[in-house]
Coordinates of C-alpha atoms in Angstrom, one line a residue:
Chain A
Q1 CA 0.0 0.0 0.0
V2 CA 1.0 3.6 -0.6
Q3 CA 3.0 5.0 2.4
L4 CA 4.8 8.2 3.1
V5 CA 6.8 8.2 6.3
Q6 CA 8.4 11.4 7.5
S7 CA 11.4 12.1 9.7
G8 CA 11.0 12.9 13.4
A9 CA 10.3 16.0 15.3
E10 CA 12.9 18.8 15.2
V11 CA 13.7 21.7 17.5
K12 CA 15.7 24.5 16.0
K13 CA 16.9 28.0 17.0
P14 CA 15.9 31.0 15.0
G15 CA 18.2 31.5 12.0
A16 CA 18.9 27.8 11.7
S17 CA 17.8 25.4 8.9
V18 CA 15.7 22.3 9.0
K19 CA 15.5 19.4 6.5
V20 CA 12.5 17.1 6.6
S21 CA 12.5 13.8 4.8
C22 CA 9.6 11.9 3.3
K23 CA 10.3 8.3 2.5
T24 CA 7.8 6.8 0.1
S25 CA 6.8 3.2 -0.7
G26 CA 4.1 1.1 -2.4
Y27 CA 4.2 2.9 -5.7
T28 CA 6.5 4.1 -8.6
F29 CA 8.1 7.2 -7.1
R30 CA 8.8 8.9 -10.4
S31 CA 5.2 8.6 -11.6
Y32 CA 3.8 11.1 -9.0
G33 CA 4.7 14.5 -7.6
I34 CA 5.2 15.6 -4.0
S35 CA 3.7 18.5 -2.3
W36 CA 4.6 20.0 1.0
V37 CA 2.0 21.7 3.3
R38 CA 2.4 23.1 6.8
Q39 CA 0.1 23.8 9.6
A40 CA 0.7 26.0 12.6
L41 CA -0.7 24.5 15.8
G42 CA -4.4 25.0 15.8
Q43 CA -4.4 26.8 12.5
G44 CA -5.3 26.1 8.9
L45 CA -3.2 24.5 6.1
E46 CA -0.6 26.4 4.1
W47 CA 0.7 25.1 0.7
M48 CA 4.4 25.4 0.5
G49 CA 5.2 24.0 -2.9
W50 CA 5.5 21.1 -5.2
I51 CA 8.2 19.1 -6.9
S52 CA 8.1 16.9 -9.9
T53 CA 9.8 13.6 -9.1
S54 CA 10.4 12.9 -12.8
N55 CA 12.4 16.0 -13.7
G56 CA 12.9 18.0 -10.5
N57 CA 10.8 21.0 -11.5
T58 CA 9.6 22.9 -8.6
N59 CA 6.8 25.5 -7.8
Y60 CA 7.3 27.3 -4.6
A61 CA 4.9 29.5 -2.6
Q62 CA 5.9 33.1 -3.2
N63 CA 6.2 33.9 0.5
L64 CA 8.8 31.1 0.9
Q65 CA 10.9 31.8 -2.2
G66 CA 14.5 32.0 -1.3
R67 CA 14.2 30.1 2.0
V68 CA 12.8 26.8 0.8
T69 CA 14.3 24.0 -1.3
M70 CA 12.5 20.8 -2.3
T71 CA 14.5 17.9 -3.6
T72 CA 14.1 14.2 -4.3
D73 CA 16.3 11.1 -4.3
T74 CA 14.9 8.8 -6.8
S75 CA 17.2 6.0 -5.8
T76 CA 15.5 5.7 -2.5
G77 CA 12.1 7.2 -3.2
T78 CA 12.6 9.9 -0.8
A79 CA 11.6 13.6 -0.9
Y80 CA 13.1 16.4 1.1
M81 CA 12.1 19.8 2.1
E82 CA 14.7 22.2 3.5
L83 CA 13.7 25.5 5.1
R84 CA 16.4 28.1 6.0
S85 CA 16.6 31.2 8.2
L86 CA 14.0 29.8 10.5
R87 CA 11.7 32.1 12.5
S88 CA 9.3 31.5 15.3
D89 CA 6.4 31.7 13.0
D90 CA 7.8 28.7 11.1
T91 CA 6.8 26.5 14.0
A92 CA 4.3 24.1 12.5
V93 CA 3.6 20.5 11.5
Y94 CA 5.0 19.9 8.1
Y95 CA 3.3 17.4 5.8
C96 CA 4.4 15.8 2.5
A97 CA 1.7 14.5 0.2
R98 CA 1.8 12.4 -3.0
T99 CA 0.1 14.3 -5.9
G100 CA -0.5 13.5 -9.5
A101 CA 2.3 13.8 -12.0
S102 CA 1.0 17.2 -13.2
A103 CA 1.7 20.4 -11.4
Y104 CA -2.1 20.8 -11.4
S105 CA -2.8 18.1 -8.9
Y106 CA -3.7 17.6 -5.2
G107 CA -2.4 15.6 -2.3
H108 CA -4.0 12.2 -2.3
Y109 CA -1.8 10.3 0.2
W110 CA -0.2 12.1 3.1
G111 CA 2.7 11.6 5.5
Q112 CA 2.1 11.6 9.2
G113 CA 3.5 15.0 9.7
T114 CA 6.7 16.4 11.3
L115 CA 6.6 18.9 14.1
V116 CA 9.3 21.6 13.7
T117 CA 9.6 23.9 16.7
V118 CA 11.6 27.1 16.3
S119 CA 12.6 28.5 19.7
S120 CA 15.5 30.2 21.3
Chain B
E1 CA -3.8 34.5 -5.5
I2 CA -7.2 32.9 -5.1
V3 CA -8.7 33.3 -1.7
L4 CA -11.0 30.6 -0.5
T5 CA -13.5 31.5 2.2
Q6 CA -15.2 28.7 4.0
S7 CA -18.5 29.1 5.9
P8 CA -19.6 28.6 8.5
G9 CA -16.6 28.6 10.7
T10 CA -18.2 26.1 13.1
L11 CA -21.3 23.9 12.4
S12 CA -23.0 22.3 15.5
L13 CA -25.1 19.4 14.5
S14 CA -26.3 16.0 15.9
P15 CA -25.5 12.6 14.5
G16 CA -27.9 11.7 11.7
E17 CA -28.3 15.3 10.6
R18 CA -27.3 16.8 7.2
A19 CA -24.2 19.0 7.0
T20 CA -23.7 21.6 4.3
L21 CA -20.3 23.3 4.0
S22 CA -19.5 26.2 1.7
C23 CA -16.3 27.2 0.0
R24 CA -16.4 30.4 -1.9
A25 CA -13.5 31.5 -4.2
S26 CA -12.4 35.1 -4.9
Q27 CA -12.2 34.3 -8.6
S28 CA -13.2 31.4 -10.8
V29 CA -11.4 28.2 -10.0
T30 CA -9.7 26.8 -13.2
S31 CA -11.4 23.7 -14.5
N32 CA -13.2 23.3 -11.1
Y33 CA -9.9 22.0 -9.7
L34 CA -11.1 22.0 -6.1
V35 CA -10.7 19.3 -3.4
W36 CA -12.2 18.7 0.0
Y37 CA -10.2 17.2 2.9
Q38 CA -11.3 16.0 6.3
Q39 CA -8.9 16.4 9.2
R40 CA -9.4 14.7 12.6
P41 CA -7.4 15.9 15.6
G42 CA -3.8 14.8 15.5
Q43 CA -4.1 13.3 12.0
A44 CA -3.0 14.3 8.5
P45 CA -5.7 15.6 6.1
R46 CA -7.7 12.9 4.3
L47 CA -8.8 13.4 0.7
L48 CA -12.6 13.2 0.3
I49 CA -13.5 14.9 -3.0
Y50 CA -11.5 15.9 -6.0
D51 CA -12.4 17.9 -9.1
A52 CA -15.2 19.5 -7.1
S53 CA -17.5 16.4 -7.2
N54 CA -15.6 13.1 -7.5
R55 CA -15.4 11.0 -4.4
A56 CA -12.0 9.6 -3.6
T57 CA -11.5 5.9 -3.3
G58 CA -13.0 4.4 -0.2
I59 CA -15.0 7.5 0.7
P60 CA -18.6 6.7 1.8
D61 CA -21.3 8.0 -0.5
R62 CA -22.8 10.1 2.3
F63 CA -20.1 12.6 1.2
S64 CA -20.8 14.6 -1.9
G65 CA -19.3 17.6 -3.5
S66 CA -20.9 20.1 -5.9
G67 CA -20.5 23.5 -7.4
S68 CA -18.5 25.3 -10.1
G69 CA -16.8 28.5 -10.8
T70 CA -16.6 30.4 -7.5
D71 CA -19.1 28.5 -5.3
F72 CA -18.6 25.0 -4.0
T73 CA -20.4 22.8 -1.5
L74 CA -19.5 19.7 0.5
T75 CA -22.6 17.9 1.8
I76 CA -22.6 15.1 4.4
S77 CA -26.0 13.6 4.1
R78 CA -26.2 11.9 7.5
L79 CA -23.5 12.6 10.0
E80 CA -21.8 9.6 11.6
P81 CA -19.8 10.0 14.9
E82 CA -16.5 9.8 13.0
D83 CA -17.5 12.7 10.7
F84 CA -17.1 15.3 13.5
A85 CA -13.8 16.9 12.3
V86 CA -12.5 19.9 10.5
Y87 CA -13.0 20.2 6.7
F88 CA -10.8 22.1 4.3
C89 CA -11.2 23.0 0.7
Q90 CA -8.2 23.7 -1.6
Q91 CA -7.9 24.8 -5.2
Y92 CA -5.2 23.5 -7.4
G93 CA -5.9 25.2 -10.7
S94 CA -3.8 28.4 -10.0
S95 CA -0.6 29.1 -8.2
P96 CA -0.3 29.3 -5.3
R97 CA -2.5 26.4 -4.4
T98 CA -4.6 27.9 -1.6
F99 CA -6.6 26.4 1.2
G100 CA -9.8 27.7 2.8
G101 CA -9.7 28.4 6.5
G102 CA -11.7 25.4 7.4
T103 CA -15.1 24.5 8.9
K104 CA -15.3 22.6 12.2
V105 CA -18.2 20.2 12.4
E106 CA -18.9 19.6 16.1
I107 CA -21.4 17.6 18.0
K108 CA -24.3 19.6 19.2

């Protein structure tokens, strides 16, 4: 069955970077894209961006441009999201989701979420 | 960017009742590329409806989606205990892919 398993919780200081992994299984990795979505505690969902696993093309949310990088390792079926220059308002649960191959697609299967806490 | 406004913010209903949730877009959603998700406390979102009106695999037929253009609706025909949760809409036809603020369906 399709599974996306994310890395564990992280605690970071302001200004640091975090890299969250999303290990997939149960399907052909390069046939689907990966989106990243975050959710501050008790708040709504925020789309962060999308990456094509077939060619590495990315589409990032404007407000994160320059701070976020999404990558994939096709040999292991793993997607990564790195966020730099962390601020306190980056504290959130970060989710990866498998989407269709097209950039115009939605998250069908989701990871369990990774809590990133930014605190001095 | 397309702003999605969900209403009401909270819906208080009893099991067995009908729930009607609204998602209104600030401009037309391309090709009705809109999904609905359910999120229970401590869990990841779960896909319910895609392309505005198509149920995802394994979703009970008490969930239905309708609408087009700027006005979309999620209907739960008869609420089951497990349906009390938060529901989000999202459009994926334009960048950035935006979410609505959510509707919480709570037990009355």
